[in-house]
mmCIF file of N, CA and C in Angstrom:
data_model
loop_
_atom_site.group_PDB
_atom_site.id
_atom_site.type_symbol
_atom_site.label_atom_id
_atom_site.label_comp_id
_atom_site.label_asym_id
_atom_site.label_seq_id
_atom_site.Cartn_x
_atom_site.Cartn_y
_atom_site.Cartn_z
ATOM 1 N N MET A 1 120.934 113.938 108.294
ATOM 2 C CA MET A 1 121.565 113.354 107.138
ATOM 3 C C MET A 1 122.951 113.928 106.958
ATOM 4 N N SER A 2 123.748 113.246 106.200
ATOM 5 C CA SER A 2 125.130 113.652 106.023
ATOM 6 C C SER A 2 125.295 114.766 104.996
ATOM 7 N N GLY A 3 124.243 115.138 104.290
ATOM 8 C CA GLY A 3 124.343 116.183 103.294
ATOM 9 C C GLY A 3 124.719 115.652 101.918
ATOM 10 N N LYS A 4 125.010 114.372 101.807
ATOM 11 C CA LYS A 4 125.346 113.773 100.524
ATOM 12 C C LYS A 4 124.060 113.376 99.807
ATOM 13 N N TYR A 5 124.107 113.467 98.488
ATOM 14 C CA TYR A 5 122.976 113.067 97.672
ATOM 15 C C TYR A 5 122.930 111.549 97.609
ATOM 16 N N LYS A 6 121.766 110.973 97.882
ATOM 17 C CA LYS A 6 121.621 109.524 97.825
ATOM 18 C C LYS A 6 120.993 109.132 96.501
ATOM 19 N N PHE A 7 121.503 108.070 95.921
ATOM 20 C CA PHE A 7 120.924 107.525 94.702
ATOM 21 C C PHE A 7 120.090 106.310 95.072
ATOM 22 N N TYR A 8 118.859 106.310 94.632
ATOM 23 C CA TYR A 8 117.957 105.189 94.867
ATOM 24 C C TYR A 8 117.677 104.522 93.533
ATOM 25 N N SER A 9 117.591 103.214 93.542
ATOM 26 C CA SER A 9 117.301 102.500 92.298
ATOM 27 C C SER A 9 115.863 102.788 91.866
ATOM 28 N N SER A 10 115.615 102.636 90.589
ATOM 29 C CA SER A 10 114.255 102.846 90.094
ATOM 30 C C SER A 10 113.310 101.796 90.693
ATOM 31 N N GLN A 11 113.827 100.602 90.949
ATOM 32 C CA GLN A 11 113.011 99.553 91.560
ATOM 33 C C GLN A 11 112.583 99.956 92.983
ATOM 34 N N PHE A 12 113.524 100.509 93.751
ATOM 35 C CA PHE A 12 113.205 100.975 95.101
ATOM 36 C C PHE A 12 112.133 102.064 95.042
ATOM 37 N N LYS A 13 112.326 103.035 94.139
ATOM 38 C CA LYS A 13 111.362 104.123 94.001
ATOM 39 C C LYS A 13 109.982 103.586 93.640
ATOM 40 N N TYR A 14 109.952 102.611 92.728
ATOM 41 C CA TYR A 14 108.683 102.023 92.303
ATOM 42 C C TYR A 14 107.988 101.316 93.464
ATOM 43 N N GLU A 15 108.759 100.582 94.264
ATOM 44 C CA GLU A 15 108.179 99.879 95.423
ATOM 45 C C GLU A 15 107.617 100.874 96.446
ATOM 46 N N VAL A 16 108.330 101.956 96.657
ATOM 47 C CA VAL A 16 107.858 102.999 97.570
ATOM 48 C C VAL A 16 106.555 103.598 97.033
ATOM 49 N N LEU A 17 106.518 103.863 95.740
ATOM 50 C CA LEU A 17 105.313 104.438 95.125
ATOM 51 C C LEU A 17 104.130 103.479 95.190
ATOM 52 N N LYS A 18 104.405 102.177 95.033
ATOM 53 C CA LYS A 18 103.311 101.185 95.171
ATOM 54 C C LYS A 18 102.720 101.238 96.570
ATOM 55 N N ALA A 19 103.585 101.294 97.569
ATOM 56 C CA ALA A 19 103.110 101.371 98.960
ATOM 57 C C ALA A 19 102.323 102.662 99.187
ATOM 58 N N TYR A 20 102.781 103.747 98.578
ATOM 59 C CA TYR A 20 102.101 105.039 98.675
ATOM 60 C C TYR A 20 100.718 104.969 98.031
ATOM 61 N N LYS A 21 100.655 104.412 96.818
ATOM 62 C CA LYS A 21 99.371 104.309 96.099
ATOM 63 C C LYS A 21 98.399 103.368 96.809
ATOM 64 N N ASN A 22 98.930 102.285 97.386
ATOM 65 C CA ASN A 22 98.085 101.311 98.086
ATOM 66 C C ASN A 22 97.670 101.787 99.469
ATOM 67 N N GLU A 23 98.229 102.915 99.883
ATOM 68 C CA GLU A 23 97.967 103.484 101.213
ATOM 69 C C GLU A 23 98.283 102.489 102.322
ATOM 70 N N ASP A 24 99.406 101.735 102.132
ATOM 71 C CA ASP A 24 99.850 100.780 103.144
ATOM 72 C C ASP A 24 100.291 101.491 104.422
ATOM 73 N N TYR A 25 100.795 102.714 104.269
ATOM 74 C CA TYR A 25 101.282 103.522 105.383
ATOM 75 C C TYR A 25 100.809 104.952 105.196
ATOM 76 N N THR A 26 100.851 105.728 106.248
ATOM 77 C CA THR A 26 100.645 107.164 106.089
ATOM 78 C C THR A 26 101.898 107.704 105.401
ATOM 79 N N ILE A 27 101.803 108.885 104.845
ATOM 80 C CA ILE A 27 102.964 109.473 104.182
ATOM 81 C C ILE A 27 104.111 109.627 105.164
ATOM 82 N N LYS A 28 103.791 110.073 106.364
ATOM 83 C CA LYS A 28 104.826 110.262 107.380
ATOM 84 C C LYS A 28 105.501 108.934 107.721
ATOM 85 N N GLU A 29 104.715 107.871 107.895
ATOM 86 C CA GLU A 29 105.273 106.557 108.213
ATOM 87 C C GLU A 29 106.144 106.031 107.063
ATOM 88 N N LEU A 30 105.639 106.159 105.857
ATOM 89 C CA LEU A 30 106.365 105.654 104.699
ATOM 90 C C LEU A 30 107.698 106.385 104.513
ATOM 91 N N CYS A 31 107.660 107.686 104.632
ATOM 92 C CA CYS A 31 108.887 108.470 104.471
ATOM 93 C C CYS A 31 109.894 108.156 105.569
ATOM 94 N N SER A 32 109.406 107.986 106.771
ATOM 95 C CA SER A 32 110.281 107.645 107.889
ATOM 96 C C SER A 32 110.886 106.260 107.689
ATOM 97 N N LYS A 33 110.059 105.305 107.302
ATOM 98 C CA LYS A 33 110.507 103.927 107.089
ATOM 99 C C LYS A 33 111.561 103.859 105.977
ATOM 100 N N CYS A 34 111.363 104.633 104.910
ATOM 101 C CA CYS A 34 112.262 104.595 103.752
ATOM 102 C C CYS A 34 113.386 105.623 103.838
ATOM 103 N N ARG A 35 113.338 106.446 104.880
ATOM 104 C CA ARG A 35 114.340 107.500 105.094
ATOM 105 C C ARG A 35 114.437 108.461 103.908
ATOM 106 N N ILE A 36 113.261 108.938 103.501
ATOM 107 C CA ILE A 36 113.193 109.933 102.432
ATOM 108 C C ILE A 36 112.312 111.081 102.904
ATOM 109 N N ALA A 37 112.492 112.231 102.310
ATOM 110 C CA ALA A 37 111.649 113.391 102.619
ATOM 111 C C ALA A 37 110.331 113.259 101.871
ATOM 112 N N ASP A 38 109.278 113.830 102.423
ATOM 113 C CA ASP A 38 107.989 113.766 101.738
ATOM 114 C C ASP A 38 108.051 114.452 100.374
ATOM 115 N N VAL A 39 108.878 115.483 100.263
ATOM 116 C CA VAL A 39 109.056 116.179 98.984
ATOM 117 C C VAL A 39 109.629 115.212 97.937
ATOM 118 N N THR A 40 110.532 114.349 98.369
ATOM 119 C CA THR A 40 111.120 113.352 97.473
ATOM 120 C C THR A 40 110.055 112.387 96.977
ATOM 121 N N LEU A 41 109.198 111.939 97.869
ATOM 122 C CA LEU A 41 108.109 111.034 97.496
ATOM 123 C C LEU A 41 107.195 111.683 96.468
ATOM 124 N N TYR A 42 106.822 112.929 96.702
ATOM 125 C CA TYR A 42 105.948 113.636 95.763
ATOM 126 C C TYR A 42 106.645 113.827 94.415
ATOM 127 N N ASP A 43 107.954 114.100 94.447
ATOM 128 C CA ASP A 43 108.724 114.264 93.217
ATOM 129 C C ASP A 43 108.726 112.959 92.421
ATOM 130 N N TRP A 44 108.983 111.842 93.075
ATOM 131 C CA TRP A 44 108.970 110.544 92.402
ATOM 132 C C TRP A 44 107.590 110.258 91.816
ATOM 133 N N ALA A 45 106.545 110.558 92.576
ATOM 134 C CA ALA A 45 105.176 110.305 92.108
ATOM 135 C C ALA A 45 104.879 111.128 90.853
ATOM 136 N N GLU A 46 105.300 112.374 90.853
ATOM 137 C CA GLU A 46 105.066 113.246 89.693
ATOM 138 C C GLU A 46 105.841 112.741 88.477
ATOM 139 N N LYS A 47 107.094 112.366 88.671
ATOM 140 C CA LYS A 47 107.911 111.866 87.558
ATOM 141 C C LYS A 47 107.346 110.554 87.013
ATOM 142 N N TYR A 48 106.876 109.694 87.903
ATOM 143 C CA TYR A 48 106.300 108.415 87.470
ATOM 144 C C TYR A 48 105.018 108.651 86.672
ATOM 145 N N GLU A 49 104.212 109.577 87.140
ATOM 146 C CA GLU A 49 102.961 109.878 86.444
ATOM 147 C C GLU A 49 103.215 110.440 85.042
ATOM 148 N N LYS A 50 104.224 111.298 84.923
ATOM 149 C CA LYS A 50 104.526 111.929 83.633
ATOM 150 C C LYS A 50 105.264 111.000 82.676
ATOM 151 N N TYR A 51 106.256 110.243 83.199
ATOM 152 C CA TYR A 51 107.175 109.513 82.327
ATOM 153 C C TYR A 51 107.211 108.003 82.555
ATOM 154 N N GLY A 52 106.398 107.500 83.478
ATOM 155 C CA GLY A 52 106.424 106.070 83.756
ATOM 156 C C GLY A 52 107.716 105.663 84.449
ATOM 157 N N LEU A 53 108.100 104.408 84.261
ATOM 158 C CA LEU A 53 109.305 103.900 84.921
ATOM 159 C C LEU A 53 110.559 104.649 84.498
ATOM 160 N N ASN A 54 110.608 105.145 83.260
ATOM 161 C CA ASN A 54 111.783 105.907 82.806
ATOM 162 C C ASN A 54 111.996 107.159 83.651
ATOM 163 N N GLY A 55 110.923 107.721 84.170
ATOM 164 C CA GLY A 55 111.027 108.912 85.002
ATOM 165 C C GLY A 55 111.680 108.650 86.343
ATOM 166 N N LEU A 56 111.758 107.388 86.731
ATOM 167 C CA LEU A 56 112.354 107.037 88.017
ATOM 168 C C LEU A 56 113.844 106.720 87.906
ATOM 169 N N GLU A 57 114.352 106.679 86.680
ATOM 170 C CA GLU A 57 115.774 106.390 86.469
ATOM 171 C C GLU A 57 116.622 107.574 86.924
ATOM 172 N N SER A 58 117.705 107.283 87.603
ATOM 173 C CA SER A 58 118.660 108.311 88.010
ATOM 174 C C SER A 58 119.782 108.352 87.000
ATOM 175 N N SER A 59 120.254 109.534 86.717
ATOM 176 C CA SER A 59 121.359 109.683 85.791
ATOM 177 C C SER A 59 122.535 110.302 86.526
ATOM 178 N N ARG A 60 123.687 109.724 86.342
ATOM 179 C CA ARG A 60 124.898 110.243 86.978
ATOM 180 C C ARG A 60 125.870 110.811 85.949
ATOM 181 N N THR A 61 125.409 110.973 84.738
ATOM 182 C CA THR A 61 126.294 111.452 83.683
ATOM 183 C C THR A 61 125.740 112.730 83.069
ATOM 184 N N TRP A 62 126.627 113.466 82.405
ATOM 185 C CA TRP A 62 126.199 114.636 81.664
ATOM 186 C C TRP A 62 125.389 114.163 80.476
ATOM 187 N N LYS A 63 124.365 114.882 80.163
ATOM 188 C CA LYS A 63 123.525 114.520 79.043
ATOM 189 C C LYS A 63 123.926 115.339 77.821
ATOM 190 N N SER A 64 123.850 114.726 76.665
ATOM 191 C CA SER A 64 124.070 115.468 75.428
ATOM 192 C C SER A 64 122.741 115.504 74.680
ATOM 193 N N TYR A 65 122.488 116.613 74.033
ATOM 194 C CA TYR A 65 121.222 116.805 73.342
ATOM 195 C C TYR A 65 121.481 117.172 71.890
ATOM 196 N N SER A 66 120.596 116.732 71.041
ATOM 197 C CA SER A 66 120.734 117.070 69.629
ATOM 198 C C SER A 66 120.500 118.564 69.439
ATOM 199 N N LYS A 67 121.090 119.097 68.381
ATOM 200 C CA LYS A 67 120.913 120.510 68.066
ATOM 201 C C LYS A 67 119.440 120.822 67.833
ATOM 202 N N ALA A 68 118.734 119.897 67.184
ATOM 203 C CA ALA A 68 117.307 120.092 66.895
ATOM 204 C C ALA A 68 116.485 120.193 68.186
ATOM 205 N N LEU A 69 116.812 119.366 69.175
ATOM 206 C CA LEU A 69 116.080 119.404 70.441
ATOM 207 C C LEU A 69 116.319 120.724 71.162
ATOM 208 N N ILE A 70 117.551 121.165 71.187
ATOM 209 C CA ILE A 70 117.882 122.425 71.860
ATOM 210 C C ILE A 70 117.187 123.592 71.165
ATOM 211 N N GLN A 71 117.224 123.607 69.839
ATOM 212 C CA GLN A 71 116.571 124.684 69.096
ATOM 213 C C GLN A 71 115.057 124.689 69.326
ATOM 214 N N ALA A 72 114.456 123.513 69.363
ATOM 215 C CA ALA A 72 113.007 123.420 69.597
ATOM 216 C C ALA A 72 112.657 123.919 70.998
ATOM 217 N N ALA A 73 113.475 123.558 71.991
ATOM 218 C CA ALA A 73 113.225 123.992 73.363
ATOM 219 C C ALA A 73 113.347 125.510 73.484
ATOM 220 N N VAL A 74 114.370 126.090 72.872
ATOM 221 C CA VAL A 74 114.564 127.541 72.917
ATOM 222 C C VAL A 74 113.407 128.252 72.222
ATOM 223 N N LYS A 75 113.015 127.756 71.062
ATOM 224 C CA LYS A 75 111.907 128.343 70.304
ATOM 225 C C LYS A 75 110.619 128.320 71.134
ATOM 226 N N ASP A 76 110.342 127.184 71.778
ATOM 227 C CA ASP A 76 109.128 127.071 72.592
ATOM 228 C C ASP A 76 109.158 128.028 73.781
ATOM 229 N N TYR A 77 110.321 128.170 74.413
ATOM 230 C CA TYR A 77 110.421 129.069 75.563
ATOM 231 C C TYR A 77 110.235 130.523 75.133
ATOM 232 N N ILE A 78 110.884 130.899 74.040
ATOM 233 C CA ILE A 78 110.787 132.280 73.546
ATOM 234 C C ILE A 78 109.359 132.621 73.132
ATOM 235 N N SER A 79 108.620 131.629 72.652
ATOM 236 C CA SER A 79 107.244 131.875 72.212
ATOM 237 C C SER A 79 106.343 132.318 73.365
ATOM 238 N N GLY A 80 106.762 132.010 74.606
ATOM 239 C CA GLY A 80 105.955 132.365 75.766
ATOM 240 C C GLY A 80 104.868 131.351 76.069
ATOM 241 N N GLU A 81 104.778 130.346 75.220
ATOM 242 C CA GLU A 81 103.742 129.320 75.394
ATOM 243 C C GLU A 81 104.096 128.321 76.498
ATOM 244 N N TYR A 82 105.410 128.201 76.785
ATOM 245 C CA TYR A 82 105.883 127.243 77.774
ATOM 246 C C TYR A 82 106.717 127.937 78.841
ATOM 247 N N SER A 83 106.610 127.442 80.072
ATOM 248 C CA SER A 83 107.423 127.982 81.159
ATOM 249 C C SER A 83 108.820 127.375 81.088
ATOM 250 N N GLN A 84 109.731 127.911 81.892
ATOM 251 C CA GLN A 84 111.089 127.371 81.936
ATOM 252 C C GLN A 84 111.045 125.905 82.382
ATOM 253 N N LEU A 85 110.204 125.593 83.354
ATOM 254 C CA LEU A 85 110.089 124.216 83.834
ATOM 255 C C LEU A 85 109.591 123.303 82.725
ATOM 256 N N ASP A 86 108.600 123.762 81.951
ATOM 257 C CA ASP A 86 108.103 122.962 80.827
ATOM 258 C C ASP A 86 109.228 122.654 79.849
ATOM 259 N N VAL A 87 110.044 123.655 79.573
ATOM 260 C CA VAL A 87 111.125 123.496 78.600
ATOM 261 C C VAL A 87 112.218 122.579 79.150
ATOM 262 N N ILE A 88 112.503 122.672 80.434
ATOM 263 C CA ILE A 88 113.517 121.812 81.043
ATOM 264 C C ILE A 88 113.112 120.344 80.905
ATOM 265 N N CYS A 89 111.840 120.069 81.019
ATOM 266 C CA CYS A 89 111.338 118.697 80.895
ATOM 267 C C CYS A 89 110.843 118.417 79.486
ATOM 268 N N TYR A 90 111.299 119.193 78.542
ATOM 269 C CA TYR A 90 110.857 119.127 77.158
ATOM 270 C C TYR A 90 111.228 117.796 76.520
ATOM 271 N N GLN A 91 110.305 117.259 75.776
ATOM 272 C CA GLN A 91 110.586 116.032 75.042
ATOM 273 C C GLN A 91 110.112 116.220 73.611
ATOM 274 N N ALA A 92 111.042 116.203 72.696
ATOM 275 C CA ALA A 92 110.710 116.364 71.286
ATOM 276 C C ALA A 92 110.152 115.048 70.747
ATOM 277 N N PRO A 93 109.251 115.113 69.773
ATOM 278 C CA PRO A 93 108.639 113.897 69.239
ATOM 279 C C PRO A 93 109.649 112.902 68.657
ATOM 280 N N ASN A 94 110.716 113.386 68.031
ATOM 281 C CA ASN A 94 111.676 112.487 67.414
ATOM 282 C C ASN A 94 112.919 112.248 68.261
ATOM 283 N N ASP A 95 112.961 112.789 69.459
ATOM 284 C CA ASP A 95 114.131 112.648 70.312
ATOM 285 C C ASP A 95 113.638 112.165 71.677
ATOM 286 N N GLN A 96 113.969 110.960 72.057
ATOM 287 C CA GLN A 96 113.427 110.349 73.266
ATOM 288 C C GLN A 96 114.058 110.870 74.548
ATOM 289 N N ARG A 97 115.136 111.627 74.438
ATOM 290 C CA ARG A 97 115.746 112.178 75.646
ATOM 291 C C ARG A 97 115.025 113.467 76.013
ATOM 292 N N PHE A 98 114.931 113.753 77.288
ATOM 293 C CA PHE A 98 114.321 115.006 77.703
ATOM 294 C C PHE A 98 115.331 115.806 78.486
ATOM 295 N N LEU A 99 115.169 117.127 78.437
ATOM 296 C CA LEU A 99 116.094 118.007 79.134
ATOM 297 C C LEU A 99 115.804 117.928 80.623
ATOM 298 N N ALA A 100 116.775 117.589 81.402
ATOM 299 C CA ALA A 100 116.596 117.523 82.850
ATOM 300 C C ALA A 100 117.919 117.833 83.514
ATOM 301 N N PHE A 101 117.860 118.549 84.604
ATOM 302 C CA PHE A 101 119.076 118.931 85.308
ATOM 303 C C PHE A 101 119.174 118.233 86.627
#
C-alpha cells in the first residue's frame, strides 16, 4: 500500500459486513477482494454492532464537544469505573455525538 489512509463509504463498509455475516467468502478472501486488512474488517464489525450504520460513517473534520459532554467523560474516567477506551467512545444521553479520535 502507499501508506495513505483510505476513506471508504459507509455503504461500502456495510456491503462488506453483509458479505462477512453471510459467510459468502472466507475472511482472507473477503479482505483480499476488498483490499482491506482483516483488522479493518473486525473494526468495522465492532463499530457497526455498537453504533449501527452511524458507526460506519467516516469523519474528516475536527469534532467539537459540549462542555457537559467533556465534563461527564472526565468524571467517568476519574471515577475508575470506565477505561480510557470507554471514555473515548463515550456517548452522553443528551448529546448524540461521541468522542472518537
